[in-house]
mmCIF file of C-alpha atoms in Angstrom:
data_model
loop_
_atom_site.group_PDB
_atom_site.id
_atom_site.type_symbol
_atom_site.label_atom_id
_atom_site.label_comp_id
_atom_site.label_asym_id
_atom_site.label_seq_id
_atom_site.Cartn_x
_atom_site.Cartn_y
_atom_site.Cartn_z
ATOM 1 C CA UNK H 250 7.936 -68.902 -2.077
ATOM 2 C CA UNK H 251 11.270 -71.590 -2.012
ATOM 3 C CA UNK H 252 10.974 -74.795 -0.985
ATOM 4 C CA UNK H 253 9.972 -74.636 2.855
ATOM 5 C CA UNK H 254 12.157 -76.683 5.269
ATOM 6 C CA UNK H 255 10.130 -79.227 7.492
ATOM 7 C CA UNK H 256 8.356 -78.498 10.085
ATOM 8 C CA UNK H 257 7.835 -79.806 14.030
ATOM 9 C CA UNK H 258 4.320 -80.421 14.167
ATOM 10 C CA UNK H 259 3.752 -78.331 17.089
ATOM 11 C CA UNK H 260 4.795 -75.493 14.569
ATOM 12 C CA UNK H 261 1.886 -75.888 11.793
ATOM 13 C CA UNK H 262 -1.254 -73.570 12.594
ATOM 14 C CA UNK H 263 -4.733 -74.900 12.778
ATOM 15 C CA UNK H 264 -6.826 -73.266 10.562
ATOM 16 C CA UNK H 265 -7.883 -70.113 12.450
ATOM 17 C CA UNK H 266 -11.726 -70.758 13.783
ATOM 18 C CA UNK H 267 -11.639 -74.552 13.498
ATOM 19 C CA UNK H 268 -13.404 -76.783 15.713
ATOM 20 C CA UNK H 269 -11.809 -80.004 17.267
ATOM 21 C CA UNK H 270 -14.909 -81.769 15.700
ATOM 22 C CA UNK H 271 -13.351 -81.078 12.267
ATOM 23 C CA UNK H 272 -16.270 -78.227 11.758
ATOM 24 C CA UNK H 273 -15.484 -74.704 10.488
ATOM 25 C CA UNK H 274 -17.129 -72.620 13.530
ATOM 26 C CA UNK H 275 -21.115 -72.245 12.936
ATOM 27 C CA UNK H 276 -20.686 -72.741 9.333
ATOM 28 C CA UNK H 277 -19.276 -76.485 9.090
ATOM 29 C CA UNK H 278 -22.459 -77.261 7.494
ATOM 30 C CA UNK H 279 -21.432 -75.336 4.262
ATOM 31 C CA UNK H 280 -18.832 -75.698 1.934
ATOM 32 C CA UNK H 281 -15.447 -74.052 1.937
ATOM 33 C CA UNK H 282 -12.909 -72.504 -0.440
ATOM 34 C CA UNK H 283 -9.230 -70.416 0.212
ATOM 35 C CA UNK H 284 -9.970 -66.899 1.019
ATOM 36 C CA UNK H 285 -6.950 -65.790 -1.407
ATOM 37 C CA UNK H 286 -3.966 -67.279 -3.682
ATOM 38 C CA UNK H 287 -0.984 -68.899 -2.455
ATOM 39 C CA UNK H 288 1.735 -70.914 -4.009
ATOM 40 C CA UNK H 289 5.026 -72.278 -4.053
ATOM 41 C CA UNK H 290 7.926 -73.985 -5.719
ATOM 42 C CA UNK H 291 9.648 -77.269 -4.915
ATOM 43 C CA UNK H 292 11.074 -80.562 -5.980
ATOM 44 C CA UNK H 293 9.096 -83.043 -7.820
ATOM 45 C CA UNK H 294 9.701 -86.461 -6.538
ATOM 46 C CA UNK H 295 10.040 -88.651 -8.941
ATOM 47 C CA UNK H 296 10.839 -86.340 -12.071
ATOM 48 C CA UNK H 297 13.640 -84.209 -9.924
ATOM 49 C CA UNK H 298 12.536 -81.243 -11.752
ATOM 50 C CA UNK H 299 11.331 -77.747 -9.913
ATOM 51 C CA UNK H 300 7.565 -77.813 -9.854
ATOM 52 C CA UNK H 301 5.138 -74.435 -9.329
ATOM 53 C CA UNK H 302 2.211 -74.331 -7.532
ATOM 54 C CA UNK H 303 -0.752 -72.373 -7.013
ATOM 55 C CA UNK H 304 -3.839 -73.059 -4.753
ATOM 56 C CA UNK H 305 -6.501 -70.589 -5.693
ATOM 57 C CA UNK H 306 -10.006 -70.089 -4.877
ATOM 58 C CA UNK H 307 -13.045 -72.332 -6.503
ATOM 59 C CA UNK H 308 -16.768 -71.764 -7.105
ATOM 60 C CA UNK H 309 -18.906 -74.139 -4.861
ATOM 61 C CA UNK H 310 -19.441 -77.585 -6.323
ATOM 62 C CA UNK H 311 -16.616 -77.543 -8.000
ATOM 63 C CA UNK H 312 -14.572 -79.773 -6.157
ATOM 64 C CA UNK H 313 -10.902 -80.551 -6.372
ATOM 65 C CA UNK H 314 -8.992 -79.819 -9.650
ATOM 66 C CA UNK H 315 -5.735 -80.076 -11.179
ATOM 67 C CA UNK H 316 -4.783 -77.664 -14.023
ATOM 68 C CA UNK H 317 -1.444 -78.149 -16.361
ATOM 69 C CA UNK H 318 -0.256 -74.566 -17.245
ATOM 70 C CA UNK H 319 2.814 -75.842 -18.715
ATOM 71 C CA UNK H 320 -0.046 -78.011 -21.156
ATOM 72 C CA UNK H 321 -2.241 -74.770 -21.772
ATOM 73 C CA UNK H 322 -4.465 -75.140 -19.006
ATOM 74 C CA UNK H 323 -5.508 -78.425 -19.245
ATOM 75 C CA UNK H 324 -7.924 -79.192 -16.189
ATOM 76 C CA UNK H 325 -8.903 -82.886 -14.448
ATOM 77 C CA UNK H 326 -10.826 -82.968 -11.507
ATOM 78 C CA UNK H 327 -9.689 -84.764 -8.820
ATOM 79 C CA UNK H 328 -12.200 -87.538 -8.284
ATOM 80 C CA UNK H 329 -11.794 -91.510 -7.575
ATOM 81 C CA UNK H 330 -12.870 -92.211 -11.289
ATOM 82 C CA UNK H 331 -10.136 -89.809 -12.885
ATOM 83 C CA UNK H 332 -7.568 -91.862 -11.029
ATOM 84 C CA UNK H 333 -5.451 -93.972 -13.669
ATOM 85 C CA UNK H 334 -2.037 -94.867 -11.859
ATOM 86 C CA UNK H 335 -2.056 -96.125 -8.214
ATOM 87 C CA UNK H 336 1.601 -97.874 -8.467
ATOM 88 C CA UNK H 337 3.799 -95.333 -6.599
ATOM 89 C CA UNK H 338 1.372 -92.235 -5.974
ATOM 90 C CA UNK H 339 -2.360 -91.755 -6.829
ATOM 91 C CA UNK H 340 -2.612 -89.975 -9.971
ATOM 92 C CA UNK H 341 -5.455 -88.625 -11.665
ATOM 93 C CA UNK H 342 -5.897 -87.933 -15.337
ATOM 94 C CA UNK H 343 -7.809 -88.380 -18.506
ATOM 95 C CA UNK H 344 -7.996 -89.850 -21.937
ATOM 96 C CA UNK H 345 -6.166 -87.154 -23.675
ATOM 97 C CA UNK H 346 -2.795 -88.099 -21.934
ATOM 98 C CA UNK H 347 -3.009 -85.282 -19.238
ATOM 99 C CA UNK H 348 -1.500 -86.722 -15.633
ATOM 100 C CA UNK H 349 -0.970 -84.984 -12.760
ATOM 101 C CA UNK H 350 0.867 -86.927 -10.172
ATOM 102 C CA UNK H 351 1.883 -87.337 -6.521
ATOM 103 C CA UNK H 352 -1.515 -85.288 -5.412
ATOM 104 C CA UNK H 353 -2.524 -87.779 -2.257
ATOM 105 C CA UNK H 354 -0.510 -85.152 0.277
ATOM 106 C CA UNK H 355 -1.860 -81.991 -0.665
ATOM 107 C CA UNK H 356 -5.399 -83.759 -0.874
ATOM 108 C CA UNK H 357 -4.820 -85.410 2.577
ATOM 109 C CA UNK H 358 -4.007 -81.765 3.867
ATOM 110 C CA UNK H 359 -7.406 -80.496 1.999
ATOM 111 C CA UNK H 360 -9.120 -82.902 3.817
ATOM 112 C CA UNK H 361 -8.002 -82.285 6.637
ATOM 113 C CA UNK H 362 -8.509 -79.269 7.171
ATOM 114 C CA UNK H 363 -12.416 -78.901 5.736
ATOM 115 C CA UNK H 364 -11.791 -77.109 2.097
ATOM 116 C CA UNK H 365 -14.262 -78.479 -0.263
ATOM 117 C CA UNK H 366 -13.538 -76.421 -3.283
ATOM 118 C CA UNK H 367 -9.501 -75.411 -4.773
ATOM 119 C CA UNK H 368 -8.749 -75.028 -8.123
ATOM 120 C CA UNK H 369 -4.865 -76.639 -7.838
ATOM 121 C CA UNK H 370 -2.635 -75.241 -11.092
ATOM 122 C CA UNK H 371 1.311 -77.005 -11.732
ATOM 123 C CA UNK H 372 3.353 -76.259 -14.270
ATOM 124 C CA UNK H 373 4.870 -80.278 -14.546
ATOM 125 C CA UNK H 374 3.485 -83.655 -14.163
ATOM 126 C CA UNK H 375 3.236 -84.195 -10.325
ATOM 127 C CA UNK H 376 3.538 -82.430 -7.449
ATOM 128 C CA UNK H 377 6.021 -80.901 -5.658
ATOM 129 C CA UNK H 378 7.276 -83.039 -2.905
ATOM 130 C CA UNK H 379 7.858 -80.465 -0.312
ATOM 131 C CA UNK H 380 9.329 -82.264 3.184
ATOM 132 C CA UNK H 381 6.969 -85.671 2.375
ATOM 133 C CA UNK H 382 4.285 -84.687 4.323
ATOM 134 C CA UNK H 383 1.332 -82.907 4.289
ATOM 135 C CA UNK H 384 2.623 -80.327 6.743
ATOM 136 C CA UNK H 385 3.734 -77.793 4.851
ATOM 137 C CA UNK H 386 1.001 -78.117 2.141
ATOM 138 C CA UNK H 387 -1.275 -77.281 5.941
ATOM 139 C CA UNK H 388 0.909 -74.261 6.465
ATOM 140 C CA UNK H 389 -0.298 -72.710 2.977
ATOM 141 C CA UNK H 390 -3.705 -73.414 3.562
ATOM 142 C CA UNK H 391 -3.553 -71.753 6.344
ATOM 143 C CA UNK H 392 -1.545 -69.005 5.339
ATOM 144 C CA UNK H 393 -4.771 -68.512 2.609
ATOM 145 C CA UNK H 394 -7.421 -68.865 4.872
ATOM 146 C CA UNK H 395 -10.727 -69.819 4.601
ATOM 147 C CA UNK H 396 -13.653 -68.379 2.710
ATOM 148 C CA UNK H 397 -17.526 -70.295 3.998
ATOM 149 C CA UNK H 398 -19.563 -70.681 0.953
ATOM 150 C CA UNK H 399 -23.599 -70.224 0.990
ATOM 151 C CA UNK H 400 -23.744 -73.754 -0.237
ATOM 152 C CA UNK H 401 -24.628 -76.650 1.916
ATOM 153 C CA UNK H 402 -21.887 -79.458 2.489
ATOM 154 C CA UNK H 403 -22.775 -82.955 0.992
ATOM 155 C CA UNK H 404 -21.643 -85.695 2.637
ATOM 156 C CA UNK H 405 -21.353 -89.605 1.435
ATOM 157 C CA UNK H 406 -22.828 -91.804 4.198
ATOM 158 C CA UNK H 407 -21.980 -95.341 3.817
ATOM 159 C CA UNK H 408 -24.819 -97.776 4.611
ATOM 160 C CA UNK H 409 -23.369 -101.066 4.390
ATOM 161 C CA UNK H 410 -20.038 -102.790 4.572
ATOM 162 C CA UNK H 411 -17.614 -102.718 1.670
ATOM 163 C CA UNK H 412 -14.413 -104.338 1.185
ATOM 164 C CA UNK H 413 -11.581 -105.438 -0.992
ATOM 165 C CA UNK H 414 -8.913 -107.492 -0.824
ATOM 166 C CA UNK H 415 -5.542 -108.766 -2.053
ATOM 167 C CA UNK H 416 -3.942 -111.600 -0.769
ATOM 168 C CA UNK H 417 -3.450 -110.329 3.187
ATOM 169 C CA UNK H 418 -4.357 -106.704 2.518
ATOM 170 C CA UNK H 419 -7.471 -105.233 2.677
ATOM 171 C CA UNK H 420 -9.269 -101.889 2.779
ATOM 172 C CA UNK H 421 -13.320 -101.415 4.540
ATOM 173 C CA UNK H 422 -15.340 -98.415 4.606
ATOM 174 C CA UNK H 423 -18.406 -99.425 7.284
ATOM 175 C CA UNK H 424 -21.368 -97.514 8.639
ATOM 176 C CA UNK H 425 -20.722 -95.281 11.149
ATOM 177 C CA UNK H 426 -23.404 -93.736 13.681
ATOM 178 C CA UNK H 427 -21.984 -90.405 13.670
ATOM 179 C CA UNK H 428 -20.501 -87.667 11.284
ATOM 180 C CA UNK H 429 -17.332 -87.810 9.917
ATOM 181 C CA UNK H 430 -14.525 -90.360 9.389
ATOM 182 C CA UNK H 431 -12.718 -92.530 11.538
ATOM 183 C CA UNK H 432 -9.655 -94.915 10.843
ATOM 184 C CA UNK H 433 -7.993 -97.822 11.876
ATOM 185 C CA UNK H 434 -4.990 -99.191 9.738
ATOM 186 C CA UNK H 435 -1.987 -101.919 10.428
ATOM 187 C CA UNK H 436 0.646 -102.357 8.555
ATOM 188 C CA UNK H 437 3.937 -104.984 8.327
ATOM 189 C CA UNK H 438 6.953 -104.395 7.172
ATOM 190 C CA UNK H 439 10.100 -106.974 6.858
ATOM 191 C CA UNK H 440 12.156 -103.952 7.909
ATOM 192 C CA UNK H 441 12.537 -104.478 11.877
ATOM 193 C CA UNK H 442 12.552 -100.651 12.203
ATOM 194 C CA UNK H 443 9.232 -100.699 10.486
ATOM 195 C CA UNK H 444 7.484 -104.049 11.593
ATOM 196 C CA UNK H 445 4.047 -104.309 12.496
ATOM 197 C CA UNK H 446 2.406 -100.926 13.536
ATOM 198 C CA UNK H 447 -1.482 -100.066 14.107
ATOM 199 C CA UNK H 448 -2.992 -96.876 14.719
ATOM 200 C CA UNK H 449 -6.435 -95.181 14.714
ATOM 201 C CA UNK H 450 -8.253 -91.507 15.071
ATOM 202 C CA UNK H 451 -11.074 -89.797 14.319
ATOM 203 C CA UNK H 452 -10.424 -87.545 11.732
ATOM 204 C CA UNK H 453 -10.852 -83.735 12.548
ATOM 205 C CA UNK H 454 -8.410 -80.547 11.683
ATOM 206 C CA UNK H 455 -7.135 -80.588 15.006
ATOM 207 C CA UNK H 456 -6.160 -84.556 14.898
ATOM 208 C CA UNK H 457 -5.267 -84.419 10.955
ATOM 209 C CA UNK H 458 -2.834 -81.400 12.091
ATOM 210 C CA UNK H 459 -1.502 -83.105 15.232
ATOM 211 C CA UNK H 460 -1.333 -86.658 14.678
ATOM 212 C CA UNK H 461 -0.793 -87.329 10.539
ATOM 213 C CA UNK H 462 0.537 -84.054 9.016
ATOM 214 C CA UNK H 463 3.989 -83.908 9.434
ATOM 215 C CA UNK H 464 4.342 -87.728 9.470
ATOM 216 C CA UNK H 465 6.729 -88.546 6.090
ATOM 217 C CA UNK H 466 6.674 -90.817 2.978
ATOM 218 C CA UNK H 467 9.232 -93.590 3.517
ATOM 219 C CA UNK H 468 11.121 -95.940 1.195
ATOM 220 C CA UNK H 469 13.561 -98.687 1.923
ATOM 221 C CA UNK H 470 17.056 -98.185 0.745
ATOM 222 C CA UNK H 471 17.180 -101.394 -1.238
ATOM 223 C CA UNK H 472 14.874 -99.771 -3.383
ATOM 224 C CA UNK H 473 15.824 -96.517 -4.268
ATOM 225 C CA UNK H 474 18.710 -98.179 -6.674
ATOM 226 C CA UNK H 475 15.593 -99.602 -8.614
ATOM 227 C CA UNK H 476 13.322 -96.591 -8.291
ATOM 228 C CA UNK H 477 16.172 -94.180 -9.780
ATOM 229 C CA UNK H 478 17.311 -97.002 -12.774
ATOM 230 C CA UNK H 479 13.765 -96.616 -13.794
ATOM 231 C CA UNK H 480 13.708 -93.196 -14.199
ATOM 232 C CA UNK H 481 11.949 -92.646 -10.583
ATOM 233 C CA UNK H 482 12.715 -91.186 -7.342
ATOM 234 C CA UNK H 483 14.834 -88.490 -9.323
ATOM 235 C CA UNK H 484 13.698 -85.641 -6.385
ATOM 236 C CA UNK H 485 14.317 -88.405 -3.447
ATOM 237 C CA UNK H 486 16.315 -87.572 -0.123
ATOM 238 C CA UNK H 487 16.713 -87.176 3.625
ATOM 239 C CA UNK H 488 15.329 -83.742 3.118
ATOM 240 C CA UNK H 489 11.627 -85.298 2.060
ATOM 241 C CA UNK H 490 11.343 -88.769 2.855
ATOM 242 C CA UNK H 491 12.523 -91.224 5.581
ATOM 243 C CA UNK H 492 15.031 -93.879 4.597
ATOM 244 C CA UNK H 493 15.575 -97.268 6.288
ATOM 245 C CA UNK H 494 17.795 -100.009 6.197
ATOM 246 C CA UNK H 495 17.134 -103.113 8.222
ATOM 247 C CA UNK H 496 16.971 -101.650 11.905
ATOM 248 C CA UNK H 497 18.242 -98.374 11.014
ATOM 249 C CA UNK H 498 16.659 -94.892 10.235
ATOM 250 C CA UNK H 499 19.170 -92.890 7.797
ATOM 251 C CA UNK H 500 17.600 -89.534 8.613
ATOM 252 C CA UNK H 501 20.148 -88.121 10.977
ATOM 253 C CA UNK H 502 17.555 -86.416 12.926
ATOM 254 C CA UNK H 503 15.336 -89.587 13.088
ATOM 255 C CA UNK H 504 11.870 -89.953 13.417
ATOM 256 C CA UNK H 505 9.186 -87.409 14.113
ATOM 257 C CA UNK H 506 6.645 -89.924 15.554
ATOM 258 C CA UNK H 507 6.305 -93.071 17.042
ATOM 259 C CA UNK H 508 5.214 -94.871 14.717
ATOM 260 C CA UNK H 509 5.624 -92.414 12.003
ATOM 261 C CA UNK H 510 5.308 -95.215 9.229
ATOM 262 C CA UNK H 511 1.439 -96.102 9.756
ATOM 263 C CA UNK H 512 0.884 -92.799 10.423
ATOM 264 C CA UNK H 513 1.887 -91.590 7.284
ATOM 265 C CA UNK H 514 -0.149 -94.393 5.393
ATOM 266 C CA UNK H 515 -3.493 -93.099 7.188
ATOM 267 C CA UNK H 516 -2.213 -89.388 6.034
ATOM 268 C CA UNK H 517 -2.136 -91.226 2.497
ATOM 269 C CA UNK H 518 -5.431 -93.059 2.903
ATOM 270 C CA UNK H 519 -7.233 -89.851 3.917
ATOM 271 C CA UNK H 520 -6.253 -88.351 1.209
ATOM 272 C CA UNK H 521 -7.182 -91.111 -1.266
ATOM 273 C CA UNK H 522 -10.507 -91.276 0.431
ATOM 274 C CA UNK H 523 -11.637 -87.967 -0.572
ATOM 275 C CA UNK H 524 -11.334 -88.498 -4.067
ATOM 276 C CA UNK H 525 -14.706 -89.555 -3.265
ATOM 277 C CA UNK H 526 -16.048 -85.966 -3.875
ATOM 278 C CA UNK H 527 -17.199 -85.337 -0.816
ATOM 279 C CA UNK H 528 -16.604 -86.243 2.633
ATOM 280 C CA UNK H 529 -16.887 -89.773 4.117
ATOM 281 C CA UNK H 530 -19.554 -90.748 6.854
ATOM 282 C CA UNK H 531 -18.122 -94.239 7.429
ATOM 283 C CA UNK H 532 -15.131 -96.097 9.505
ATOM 284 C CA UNK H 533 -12.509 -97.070 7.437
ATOM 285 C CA UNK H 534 -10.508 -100.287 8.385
ATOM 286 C CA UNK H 535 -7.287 -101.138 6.536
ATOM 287 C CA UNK H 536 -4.953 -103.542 6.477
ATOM 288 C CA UNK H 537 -1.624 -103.368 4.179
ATOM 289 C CA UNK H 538 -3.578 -100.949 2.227
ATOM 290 C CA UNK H 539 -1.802 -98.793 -0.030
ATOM 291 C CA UNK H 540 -3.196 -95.961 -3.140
ATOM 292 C CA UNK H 541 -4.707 -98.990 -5.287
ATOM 293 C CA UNK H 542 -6.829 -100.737 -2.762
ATOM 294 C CA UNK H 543 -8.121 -97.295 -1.705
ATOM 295 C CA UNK H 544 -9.016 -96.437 -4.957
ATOM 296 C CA UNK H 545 -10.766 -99.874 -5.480
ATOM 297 C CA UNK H 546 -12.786 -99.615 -2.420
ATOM 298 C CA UNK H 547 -14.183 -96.051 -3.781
ATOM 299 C CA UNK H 548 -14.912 -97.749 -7.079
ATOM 300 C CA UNK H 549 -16.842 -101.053 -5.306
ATOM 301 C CA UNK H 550 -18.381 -98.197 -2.645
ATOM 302 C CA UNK H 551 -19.750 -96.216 -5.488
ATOM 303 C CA UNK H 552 -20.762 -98.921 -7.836
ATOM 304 C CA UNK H 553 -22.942 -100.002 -5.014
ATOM 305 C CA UNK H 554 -26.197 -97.425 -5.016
ATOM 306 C CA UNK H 555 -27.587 -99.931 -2.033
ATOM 307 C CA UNK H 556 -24.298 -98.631 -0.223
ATOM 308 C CA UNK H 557 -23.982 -95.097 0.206
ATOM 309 C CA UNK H 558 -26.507 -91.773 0.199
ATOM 310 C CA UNK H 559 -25.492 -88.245 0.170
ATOM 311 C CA UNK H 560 -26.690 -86.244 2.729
ATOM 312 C CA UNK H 561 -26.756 -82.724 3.466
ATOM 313 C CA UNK H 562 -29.309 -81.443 0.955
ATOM 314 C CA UNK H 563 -32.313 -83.825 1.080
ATOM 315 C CA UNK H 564 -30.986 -86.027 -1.257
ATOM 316 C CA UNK H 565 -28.663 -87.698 -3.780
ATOM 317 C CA UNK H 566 -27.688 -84.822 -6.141
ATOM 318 C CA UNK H 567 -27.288 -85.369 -10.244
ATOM 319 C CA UNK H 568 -23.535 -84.672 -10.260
ATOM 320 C CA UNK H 569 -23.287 -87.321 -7.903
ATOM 321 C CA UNK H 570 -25.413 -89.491 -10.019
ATOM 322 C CA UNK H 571 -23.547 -88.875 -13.235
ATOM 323 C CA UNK H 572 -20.230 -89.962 -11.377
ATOM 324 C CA UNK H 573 -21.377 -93.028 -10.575
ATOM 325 C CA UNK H 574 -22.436 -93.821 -14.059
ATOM 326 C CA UNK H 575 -19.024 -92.493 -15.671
ATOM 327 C CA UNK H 576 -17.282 -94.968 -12.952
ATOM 328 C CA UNK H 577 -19.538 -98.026 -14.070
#
């Protein structure tokens, strides 16, 4: 499959059986994997270079991971504590050198749309970019379809308030007195087309698919001259990320949201909050928050055993365990 060209939102299917709730029919208590294969090909942002991908199926437990075939296989899961660069994507990796970058879309588009288990394979370091969203990364999960696992979902519930700072930004996960995740983030921008936007859900398929999916990256065009003399940005353009300039939007055909700028942060932060390893009972509150004060409120959440329990089987497994001591 080519690169796919953007999509309206009202165009990207819900995945079929779905409940508004963000529940997979009668079976949102147990963990979910693609029925079947899919891939593509696109541009990689920032190397320029055409990137593979295949999504495939995943036994239960097994999480999110990221496979180089063009390094022999080499395999990271995707998991808070594998993240090592934060600076213009999250991107996860390992002592051995192996980096996958550019994964917080896709992710945001797994979480979104309840699949606990994908084994991801590339054949370059990053992902492709697609439009800049998550919606068309949505589009091949559903094109896969779903496959319910006999395996119960675990799910982190936070117990008490954490939160990190820097300078004016923050990021907070609190408790929350029901299931899933909501959000609440603000930006500010010095570009007047950007400013000072706010917005907040409660995250579900149906509100991931119809509020943050489709909402796209941006960059301001003062930068891009510095992104691209660094050896960045190389896959950049209208086609996959909005461009402003002062009070203008550069993408002839504009925006596809009102406030399509914090939306597209939340899409980010959703998908840098399930690096946790499993979903988030909590509110999350941001401020300014980009990928590396996400990451650091996983790492201060899950330092914190006083903080957090996993539910959903009784208690707090080993695996879950053993990640917070490799984190420490």
């Amino acid at each position: 499959m080519e690169q796919m060209r953007p999509l309206e939102t009202d165009a990207i299917p819900v995945l079929r059986g779905t409940r508004a709730d963000g529940g997979v029919g009668n079976a949102s208590r147990f963990q979910v994997t693609l029925a079947q294969p899919i891939g593509c090909r696109g541009i990689g942002l920032h190397t320029g270079l055409p990137i593979s991908l295949r999504l495939a199926p995943a036994p239960a437990d097994s999480g999110i991971t990221f496979s180089r075939s063009d390094l022999g296989g080499a395999t990271v899961r995707a998991r808070y504590d594998t993240v090592v660069d934060t600076r213009l994507s999250t991107v996860v990796g390992d002592d051995s050198g192996l980096r996958v970058a550019t994964i917080e879309h896709l992710v945001a588009a797994l979480s979104g749309c309840g699949i606990d288990n994908v084994r991801v394979t590339v054949d370059g370091p990053e992902l492709p970019v697609l439009d800049g969203s998550s919606a068309e990364f949505c589009f091949l999960l559903s094109c896969a379809g779903r496959q319910v696992q006999p395996t119960p979902r675990r799910t982190i519930k936070v117990l008490r308030r954490i939160r990190v700072e820097d300078g004016d930004a923050f990021a907070e996960l609190r408790p929350a007195p029901r299931s899933g995740l909501s959000l609440a983030l603000s930006i500010d921008f010095a570009a007047a087309v950007i400013g000072r936007q706010n917005f907040a859900m409660k995250l579900s398929t149906d509100s991931f698919v119809r509020e943050l999916a489709s909402s796209r990256t941006f960059t301001q065009r003062h930068e891009i001259d510095a992104l691209q003399a660094a050896g960045l940005a190389r896959g950049g353009s209208l086609d996959n990320a909005i461009v402003v300039d002062g009070e203008r939007v550069l993408n002839p055909a504009g925006l596809r949201h009102q406030h399509e700028f914090v939306r597209h942060k939340m899409l980010d932060a959703v998908g840098d909050l399930y690096l946790a390893g499993h979903p988030l009972q909590a509110g999350f509150i941001g401020h300014k928050s980009g990928h590396a004060l996400n990451n650091r409120l996983l790492r201060a959440l899950m330092a914190d055993s006083s903080a957090w329990t996993l539910t959903g089987d009784g208690a707090r497994s080993a695996s879950a365990r053993v990640a917070v001591e490799e984190a420490a």
